[in-house]
Structure formats: structure tokens, C-alpha cells
Coordinates of C-alpha atoms in Angstrom, one line a residue:
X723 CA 116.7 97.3 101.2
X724 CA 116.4 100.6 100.1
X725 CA 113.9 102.0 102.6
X726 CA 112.3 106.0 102.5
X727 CA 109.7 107.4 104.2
X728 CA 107.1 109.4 102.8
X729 CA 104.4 112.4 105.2
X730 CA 101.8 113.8 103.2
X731 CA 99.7 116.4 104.4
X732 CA 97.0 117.7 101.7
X733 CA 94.5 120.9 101.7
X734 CA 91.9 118.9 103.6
X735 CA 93.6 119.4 106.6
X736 CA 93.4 116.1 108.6
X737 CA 96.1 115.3 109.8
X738 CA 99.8 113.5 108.4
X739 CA 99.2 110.6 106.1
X740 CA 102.7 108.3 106.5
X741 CA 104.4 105.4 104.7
X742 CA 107.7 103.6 105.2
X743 CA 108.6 102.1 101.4
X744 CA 111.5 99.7 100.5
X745 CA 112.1 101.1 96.9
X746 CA 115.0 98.0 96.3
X747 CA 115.8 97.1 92.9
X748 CA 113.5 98.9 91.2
X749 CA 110.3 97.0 93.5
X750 CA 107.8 99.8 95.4
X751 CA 107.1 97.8 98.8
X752 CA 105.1 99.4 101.1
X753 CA 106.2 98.1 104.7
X754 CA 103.8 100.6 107.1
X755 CA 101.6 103.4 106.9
X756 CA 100.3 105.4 109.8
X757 CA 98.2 107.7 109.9
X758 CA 98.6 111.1 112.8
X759 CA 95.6 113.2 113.0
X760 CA 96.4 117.1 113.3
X761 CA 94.8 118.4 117.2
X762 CA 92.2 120.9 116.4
X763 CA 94.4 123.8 117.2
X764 CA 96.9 123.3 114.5
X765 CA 94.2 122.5 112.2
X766 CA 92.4 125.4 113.0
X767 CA 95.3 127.8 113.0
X768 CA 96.9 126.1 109.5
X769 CA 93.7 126.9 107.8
X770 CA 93.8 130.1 109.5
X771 CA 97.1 131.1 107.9
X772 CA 95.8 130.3 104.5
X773 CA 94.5 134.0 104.5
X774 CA 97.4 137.1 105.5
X775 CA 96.7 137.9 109.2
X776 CA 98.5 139.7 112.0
X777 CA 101.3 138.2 113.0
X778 CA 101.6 136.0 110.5
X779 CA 105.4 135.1 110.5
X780 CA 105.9 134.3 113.9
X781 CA 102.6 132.3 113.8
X782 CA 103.3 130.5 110.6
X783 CA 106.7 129.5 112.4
X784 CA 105.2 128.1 115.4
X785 CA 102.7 126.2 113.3
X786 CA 105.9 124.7 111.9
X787 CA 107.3 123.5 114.9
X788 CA 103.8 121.7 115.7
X789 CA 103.8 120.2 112.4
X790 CA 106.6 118.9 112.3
X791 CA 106.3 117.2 115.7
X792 CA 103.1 115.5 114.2
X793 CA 105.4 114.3 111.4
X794 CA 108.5 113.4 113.6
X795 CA 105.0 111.1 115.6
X796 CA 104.5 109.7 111.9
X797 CA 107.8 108.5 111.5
X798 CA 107.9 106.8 115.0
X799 CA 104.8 105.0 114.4
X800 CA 106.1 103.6 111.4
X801 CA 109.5 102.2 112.6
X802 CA 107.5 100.8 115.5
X803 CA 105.2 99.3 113.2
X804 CA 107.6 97.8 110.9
X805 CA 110.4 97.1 113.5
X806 CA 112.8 99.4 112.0
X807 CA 115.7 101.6 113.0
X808 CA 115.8 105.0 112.2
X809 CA 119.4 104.5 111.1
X810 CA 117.9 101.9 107.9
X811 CA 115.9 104.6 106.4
X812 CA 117.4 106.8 103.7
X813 CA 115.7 109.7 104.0
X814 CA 112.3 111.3 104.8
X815 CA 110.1 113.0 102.5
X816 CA 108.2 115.6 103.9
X817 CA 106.0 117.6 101.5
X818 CA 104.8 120.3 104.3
X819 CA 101.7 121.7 104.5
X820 CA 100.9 124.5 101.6
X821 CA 99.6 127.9 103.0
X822 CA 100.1 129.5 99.4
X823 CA 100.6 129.0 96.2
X824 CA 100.6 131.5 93.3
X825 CA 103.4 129.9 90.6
X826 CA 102.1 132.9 88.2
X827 CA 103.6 135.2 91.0
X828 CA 106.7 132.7 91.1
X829 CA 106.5 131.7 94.5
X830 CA 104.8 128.6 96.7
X831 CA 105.1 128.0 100.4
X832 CA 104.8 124.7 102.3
X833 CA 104.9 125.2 106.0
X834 CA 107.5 122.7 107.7
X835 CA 110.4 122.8 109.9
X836 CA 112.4 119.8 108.3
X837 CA 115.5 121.0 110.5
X838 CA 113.7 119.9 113.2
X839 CA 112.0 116.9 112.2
X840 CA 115.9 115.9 111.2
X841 CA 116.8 116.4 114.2
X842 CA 113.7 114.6 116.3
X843 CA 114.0 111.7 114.1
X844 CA 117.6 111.1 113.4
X845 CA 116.6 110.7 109.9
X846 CA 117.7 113.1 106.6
X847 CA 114.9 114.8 105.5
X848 CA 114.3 116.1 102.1
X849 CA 111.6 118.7 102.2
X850 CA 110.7 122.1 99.9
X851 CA 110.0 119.7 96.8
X852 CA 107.7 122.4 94.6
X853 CA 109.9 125.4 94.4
X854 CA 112.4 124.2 92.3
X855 CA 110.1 123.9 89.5
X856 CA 108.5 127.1 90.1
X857 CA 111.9 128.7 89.6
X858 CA 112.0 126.7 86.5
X859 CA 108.9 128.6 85.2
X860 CA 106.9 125.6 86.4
X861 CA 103.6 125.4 88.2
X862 CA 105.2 122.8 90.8
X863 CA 102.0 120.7 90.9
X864 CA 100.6 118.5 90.4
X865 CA 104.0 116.3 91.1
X866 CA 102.8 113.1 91.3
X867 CA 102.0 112.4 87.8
X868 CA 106.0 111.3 87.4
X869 CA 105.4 108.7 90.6
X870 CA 102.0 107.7 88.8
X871 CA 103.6 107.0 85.9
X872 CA 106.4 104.8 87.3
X873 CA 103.9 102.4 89.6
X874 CA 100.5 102.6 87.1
X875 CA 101.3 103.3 83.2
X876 CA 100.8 100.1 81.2
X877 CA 101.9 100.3 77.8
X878 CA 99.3 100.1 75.3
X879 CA 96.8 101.7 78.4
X880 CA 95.5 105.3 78.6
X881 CA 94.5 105.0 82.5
X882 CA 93.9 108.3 84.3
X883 CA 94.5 108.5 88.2
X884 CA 92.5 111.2 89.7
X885 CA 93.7 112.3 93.4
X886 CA 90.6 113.5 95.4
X887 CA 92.3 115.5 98.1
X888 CA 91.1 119.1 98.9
X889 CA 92.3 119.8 95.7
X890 CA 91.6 117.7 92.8
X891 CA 94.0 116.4 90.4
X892 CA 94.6 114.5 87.3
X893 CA 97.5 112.2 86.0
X894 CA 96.7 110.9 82.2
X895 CA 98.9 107.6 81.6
X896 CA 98.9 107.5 77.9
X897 CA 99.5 104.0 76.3
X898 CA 102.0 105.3 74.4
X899 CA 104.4 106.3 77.3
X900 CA 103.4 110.2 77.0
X901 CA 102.0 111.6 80.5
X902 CA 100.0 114.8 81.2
X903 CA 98.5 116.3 84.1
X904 CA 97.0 119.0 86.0
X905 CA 94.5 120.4 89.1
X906 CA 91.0 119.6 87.7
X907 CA 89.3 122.5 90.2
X908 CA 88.2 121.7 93.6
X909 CA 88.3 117.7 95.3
X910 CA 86.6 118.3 98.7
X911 CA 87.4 121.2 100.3
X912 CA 84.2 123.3 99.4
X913 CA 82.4 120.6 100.5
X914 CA 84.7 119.8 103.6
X915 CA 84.1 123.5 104.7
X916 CA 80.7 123.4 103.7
X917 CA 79.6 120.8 106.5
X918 CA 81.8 122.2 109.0
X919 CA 79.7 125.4 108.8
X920 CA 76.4 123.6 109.0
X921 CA 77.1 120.3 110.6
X922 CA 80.1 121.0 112.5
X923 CA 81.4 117.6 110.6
X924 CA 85.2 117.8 109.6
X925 CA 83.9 115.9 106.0
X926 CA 80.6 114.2 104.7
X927 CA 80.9 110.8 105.5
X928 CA 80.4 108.3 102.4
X929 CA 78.6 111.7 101.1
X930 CA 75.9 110.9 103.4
X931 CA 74.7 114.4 103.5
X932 CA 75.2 114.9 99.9
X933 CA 72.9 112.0 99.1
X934 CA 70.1 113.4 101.1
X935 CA 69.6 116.7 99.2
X936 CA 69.2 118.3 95.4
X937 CA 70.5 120.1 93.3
X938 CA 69.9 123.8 93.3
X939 CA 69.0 124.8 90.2
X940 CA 71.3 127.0 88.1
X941 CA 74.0 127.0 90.9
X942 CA 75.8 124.2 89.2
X943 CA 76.1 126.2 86.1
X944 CA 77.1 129.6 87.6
X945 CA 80.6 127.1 89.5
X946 CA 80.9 125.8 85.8
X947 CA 81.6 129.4 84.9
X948 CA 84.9 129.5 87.2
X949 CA 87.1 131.2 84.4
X950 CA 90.2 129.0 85.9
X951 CA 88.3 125.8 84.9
X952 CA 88.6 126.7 81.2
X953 CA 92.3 127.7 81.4
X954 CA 94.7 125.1 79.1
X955 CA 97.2 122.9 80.8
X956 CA 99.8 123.4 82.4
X957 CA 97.8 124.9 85.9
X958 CA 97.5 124.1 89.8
X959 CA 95.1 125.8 92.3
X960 CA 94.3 125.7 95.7
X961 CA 92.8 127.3 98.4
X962 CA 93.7 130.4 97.3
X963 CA 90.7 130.4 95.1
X964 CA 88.4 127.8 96.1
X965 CA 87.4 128.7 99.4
X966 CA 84.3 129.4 100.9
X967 CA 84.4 132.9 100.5
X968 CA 84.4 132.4 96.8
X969 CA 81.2 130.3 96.9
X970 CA 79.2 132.8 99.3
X971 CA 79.9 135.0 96.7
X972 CA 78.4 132.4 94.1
X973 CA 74.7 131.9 96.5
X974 CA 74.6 135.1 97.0
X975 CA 72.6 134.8 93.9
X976 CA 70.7 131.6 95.8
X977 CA 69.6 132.8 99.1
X978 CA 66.8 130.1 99.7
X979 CA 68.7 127.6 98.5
X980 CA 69.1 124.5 101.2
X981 CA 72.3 123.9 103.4
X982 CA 71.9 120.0 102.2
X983 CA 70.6 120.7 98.6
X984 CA 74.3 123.3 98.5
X985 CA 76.0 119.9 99.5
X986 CA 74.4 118.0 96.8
X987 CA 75.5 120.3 94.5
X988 CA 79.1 120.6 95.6
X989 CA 79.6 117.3 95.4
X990 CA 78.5 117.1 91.6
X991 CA 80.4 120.3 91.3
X992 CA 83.6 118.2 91.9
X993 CA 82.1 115.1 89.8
X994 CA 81.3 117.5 87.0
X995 CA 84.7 119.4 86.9
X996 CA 86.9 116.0 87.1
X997 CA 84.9 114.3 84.5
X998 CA 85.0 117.6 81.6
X999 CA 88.7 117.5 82.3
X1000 CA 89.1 113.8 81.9
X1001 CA 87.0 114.2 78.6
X1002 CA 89.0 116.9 77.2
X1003 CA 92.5 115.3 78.2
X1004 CA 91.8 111.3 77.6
X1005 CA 89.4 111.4 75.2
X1006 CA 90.3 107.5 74.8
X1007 CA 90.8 106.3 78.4
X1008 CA 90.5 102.5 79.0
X1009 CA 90.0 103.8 82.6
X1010 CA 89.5 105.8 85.8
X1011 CA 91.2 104.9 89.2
X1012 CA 90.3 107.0 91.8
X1013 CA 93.0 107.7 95.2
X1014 CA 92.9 110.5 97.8
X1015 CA 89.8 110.4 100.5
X1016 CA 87.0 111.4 97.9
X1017 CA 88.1 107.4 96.7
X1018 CA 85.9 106.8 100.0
X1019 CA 83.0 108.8 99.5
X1020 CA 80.3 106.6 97.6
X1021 CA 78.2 109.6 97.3
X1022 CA 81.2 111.5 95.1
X1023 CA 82.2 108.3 93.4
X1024 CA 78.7 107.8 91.9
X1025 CA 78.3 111.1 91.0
X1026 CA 81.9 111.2 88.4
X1027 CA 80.5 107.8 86.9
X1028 CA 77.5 109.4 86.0
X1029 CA 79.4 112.0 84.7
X1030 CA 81.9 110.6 83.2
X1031 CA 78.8 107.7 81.3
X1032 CA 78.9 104.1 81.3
X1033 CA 81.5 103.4 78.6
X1034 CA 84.7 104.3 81.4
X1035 CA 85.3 102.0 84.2
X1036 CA 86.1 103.7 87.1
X1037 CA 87.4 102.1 90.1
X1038 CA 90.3 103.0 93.1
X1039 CA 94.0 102.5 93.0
X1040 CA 92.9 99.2 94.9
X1041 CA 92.3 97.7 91.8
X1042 CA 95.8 98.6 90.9
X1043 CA 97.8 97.3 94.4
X1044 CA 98.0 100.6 96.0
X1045 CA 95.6 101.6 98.8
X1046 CA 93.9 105.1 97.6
X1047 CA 94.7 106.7 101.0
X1048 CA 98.7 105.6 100.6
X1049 CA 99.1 107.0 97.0
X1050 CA 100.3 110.2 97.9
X1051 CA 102.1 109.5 100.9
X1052 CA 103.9 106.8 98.6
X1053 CA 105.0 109.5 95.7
X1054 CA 106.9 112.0 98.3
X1055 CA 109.0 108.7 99.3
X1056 CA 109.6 108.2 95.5
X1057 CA 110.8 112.2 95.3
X1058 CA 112.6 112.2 98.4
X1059 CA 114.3 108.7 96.2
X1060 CA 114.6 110.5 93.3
X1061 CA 116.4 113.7 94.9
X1062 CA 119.1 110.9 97.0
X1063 CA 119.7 109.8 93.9
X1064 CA 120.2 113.1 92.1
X1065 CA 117.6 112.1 89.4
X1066 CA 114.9 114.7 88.2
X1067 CA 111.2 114.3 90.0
X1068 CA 109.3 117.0 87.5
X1069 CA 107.5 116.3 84.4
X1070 CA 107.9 119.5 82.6
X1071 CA 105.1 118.5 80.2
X1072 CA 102.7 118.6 83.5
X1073 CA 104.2 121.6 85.4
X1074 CA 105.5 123.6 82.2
X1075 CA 109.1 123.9 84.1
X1076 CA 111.8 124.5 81.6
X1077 CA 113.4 121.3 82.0
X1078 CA 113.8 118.4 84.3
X1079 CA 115.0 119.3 87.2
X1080 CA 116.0 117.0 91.0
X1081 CA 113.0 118.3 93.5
X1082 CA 113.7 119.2 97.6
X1083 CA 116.2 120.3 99.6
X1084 CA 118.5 117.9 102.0
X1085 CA 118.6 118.5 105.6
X1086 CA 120.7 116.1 106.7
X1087 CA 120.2 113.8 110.4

């Protein structure tokens, strides 16, 4: 066996998403997944440090510590789960949780403390796997359009796999072997922050809310003006720009408009933007396979057929043998494989990195 663990925690701030993987001979075998949700004060005071604030350091560094406990809780889960020793596993890849991320000022920061998870699980960890690639000249995300690649590219195919986390992504499997791949524009963190504030829901469950309203008219047009949506490939965003300050700035111009009829719209506002981005990338696609939690939100799901017409199937990495909510969890195992075995984990044709280069840094048990 050739096992490796992969912790995943996105912009939607939930909590760690785990996986234990047996990567033997080539195979990608997941043996467990776990899933640890974050306690409300970490959450709160990760999203907090997604804006500068006093005391910033230290309380970035204590955040750590909590995260990493969280992911040291991942990692026992899974052993237990699949009765294994932490002594079988390889390595542990552990993305961190990213509190910034400006490549165009050549730096990205994942919050983690992978000394200490090393040294609560017994267990090297590979961590820090974006900044390599931004010292390349890279964007260092999206990553997981190499992993895509490797477990969903069928020759002949053009399949796209769009992540729905916070942030929305795209991989584009061309049939001919070629990939490409960039952040499409928000996934559901407008509308993850946009119930919180009016429903004091963490997310819109099955889109439930989103289904019940309408869309405002002309606010979907004024997010379609978003200069960064128009900007060519290579380019990643985050919460540095889509946040909900950014879209009070946008209803300012809407100041009757409905709390549930906003929803509505932010949810075709994601549909809208991953569907123009699929069109302008795969032109051809065969089809559409959905992973990341907006794969569980009919409302959402419904909203990028439409856009996207009849003539593209669009289904979940289901269909595929990989559960949507495992996807990402599952390509942070395959770079923390990649980087053990001193191969390169980058695409520069996705990033725009200079060259290939092996992704994380070794902390060892």
C-alpha cells in the first residue's frame, strides 16, 4: 500500500474535510473520509482574519494551533475508521486555511501549524503547497486541475469539473490530453454570508431560500460587470474581493430589493459566472461534473443547467466514482504524493508558473 492522507479546508469555512487514500500502483483508493466541523470560535475568528486587524499575528498564530488540532482530530478519525496505524501512512497533506492571497503581489498565506500537527499525529506532513508556484510567477491556484486530470480525463473527452467551494473553480479536460483551468468568480460564499446575515444559517440548504425569491432586476447585470470576471486566464480569487462588503457596495444601488429575492439572485450570479466561463474555455464540452458543496445544492445546480442550455449534461463527480465532497480532500493527498515522490504538482498552463515545479514543504513526524 501506498497510503496518504489528505485535510482540506476551503473559503466556506466549515470545518476540515479528510480522506485517507492508498495511491498503490498507480490505483486512487479511497479507504476513509471524515469530516471535523470547525467550533464557532475558530470559524468566527478565521473569517475574521480574512481582513488586517489589531493583533493580527499573534491571533493568526493561535488560530493555527486550533486548526491544526481540528486537523490532527481528522487524522485520528480516519485511522480509526480504517483501522490504520499512523506509522502506515506516508505523509499528510494539509492545504491550511487561506487568509490571503494576492499572487499579483507575489505572496499567499494558508494558516496552519504543520509542525504541530506532525508532531500530534506522528505522521510527516507536507503543508505550504501554493507558494512555490507563486514564486514561480504562478497564480498557485487553482491546483487541482493536475489531480483532475490524472483520476477524470478520458482521451477523446472534453469534460470540465467545476469545484463549488466558496470560491468557484474550473478544470477543462481536453480530449486531446491538453488541460486548462482557472477561478470562475464566486462558488458560495456571497451567498453563504448572505444568509448568515439574514437567517443566521451557516449555508442555504438545497438552495431552499434561493428557490423562494426573484431576481432583482438589473442587479444581476451590475455583478456581471465585476472587471475580474473578464480578465483572461491564468487568474485565482478569493475573499479578498468577493466579500460582502463588495456586494453592499453593489445594492447600494437596490435599496428595496428583498433579503430572499438578493439570494435568488446570488445564486444565479454563481450559475451565470461558471456557465460564461465554461462557454468561453470548452466551447465543445461532452460534459459538466460538478464537486465541492454547491454539487449539493439543487437550487444552484438547476440554475448552471439553465445556463449553461440543454445540449451539456451536467452531473456530480458521482457519476465519475468520486464523491463531490471528497474531491478536494482527495487532490492534497495526490500533492502531498507527488512532493514524496519529488514529482511536480503545478500545471503551469493553469497557474502561469514558469515551469513545473514539486509543491509543499516537509515537516517531518
Amino acid at each position: 500500500m501506498s497510503l496518504f492522507i489528505g485535510l482540506m479546508s476551503g473559503t466556506s469555512l466549515d470545518g476540515v474535510d479528510g480522506v485517507l487514500v492508498d495511491f498503490w500502483a498507480g490505483a486512487t483508493r479511497t479507504m476513509a473520509a471524515a469530516h471535523v466541523p470547525f467550533a464557532p470560535a475558530l470559524r468566527a475568528e478565521l473569517l475574521a482574519l480574512q481582513t488586517p486587524g489589531a493583533n493580527e499575528i499573534e491571533r493568526e498564530a493561535l488560530a493555527a494551533n486550533q486548526l491544526a488540532i481540528h486537523y490532527a482530530d481528522c487524522v485520528t478519525r480516519l485511522l480509526g475508521v480504517a483501522d490504520i496505524k499512523a506509522a502506515d501512512v506516508r505523509a499528510v497533506g494539509a492545504h491550511g486555511q487561506t487568509i490571503r492571497h494576492r499572487p499579483e503581489l507575489g505572496y499567499t498565506r494558508q494558516s496552519n501549524n504543520p509542525a504541530l500537527l506532525a508532531e500530534l499525529c506522528g505522521i510527516d506532513v507536507i503543508a505550504d503547497f501554493r507558494s512555490r508556484d507563486v514564486a514561480a510567477g504562478g497564480q498557485g491556484a487553482p491546483l487541482v486541475p493536475a489531480f483532475h486530470h490524472s483520476v477524470f480525463g478520458a482521451p477523446g473527452k472534453t469534460r470540465v469539473v467545476a469545484n463549488i467551494g466558496g470560491i468557484a473553480n474550473i478544470s477543462v479536460l481536453h480530449g486531446d490530453g491538453r488541460v486548462s483551468g482557472f477561478d470562475t468568480g464566486p462558488g458560495n460564499v456571497l451567498m453563504d454570508g448572505w444568509i448568515q446575515r439574514h437567517q443566521g444559517q451557516p449555508y442555504d440548504a438545497n438552495g431552499a431560500w434561493a428557490a423562494g425569491g426573484r431576481e432583482v432586476p438589473g442587479l444581476l447585470a451590475r455583478l456581471l460587470a465585476e472587471p475580474y470576471l473578464a480578465l483572461p486566464a491564468p487568474k485565482s480569487t478569493g475573499r479578498d474581493l468577493f466579500h460582502l462588503t463588495w456586494l453592499d457596495a453593489h445594492l447600494a444601488a437596490f435599496p428595496d430589493a428583498a433579503p430572499q429575492d438578493v439570494m435568488h439572485t446570488l445564486t444565479r450570479y454563481t450559475a451565470v459566472t461558471l456557465a460564461d466561463a465554461i462557454g468561453r474555455a470548452a466551447p465543445a464540452a461532452d460534459a459538466v461534473y460538478v464537486c465541492g458543496g454547491g454539487a449539493h445544492n439543487a437550487q444552484l445546480q438547476q440554475a448552471l443547467q439553465t445556463a449553461l442550455g440543454a445540449q451539456i449534461a451536467l452531473g456530480t463527480t458521482d457519476a465519475l466514482g468520486i464523491p463531490p465532497q471528497h474531491v478536494e480532500a482527495l487532490a492534497f493527498a495526490w500533492l502531498a504524493w507527488r512532493c514524496q515522490d519529488r514529482q511536480p504538482g503545478n500545471l503551469p498552463a493553469v497557474t502561469g508558473a514558469a515551469g513545473e515545479r514539486i509543491l509543499g514543504a516537509l515537516y517531518p513526524r
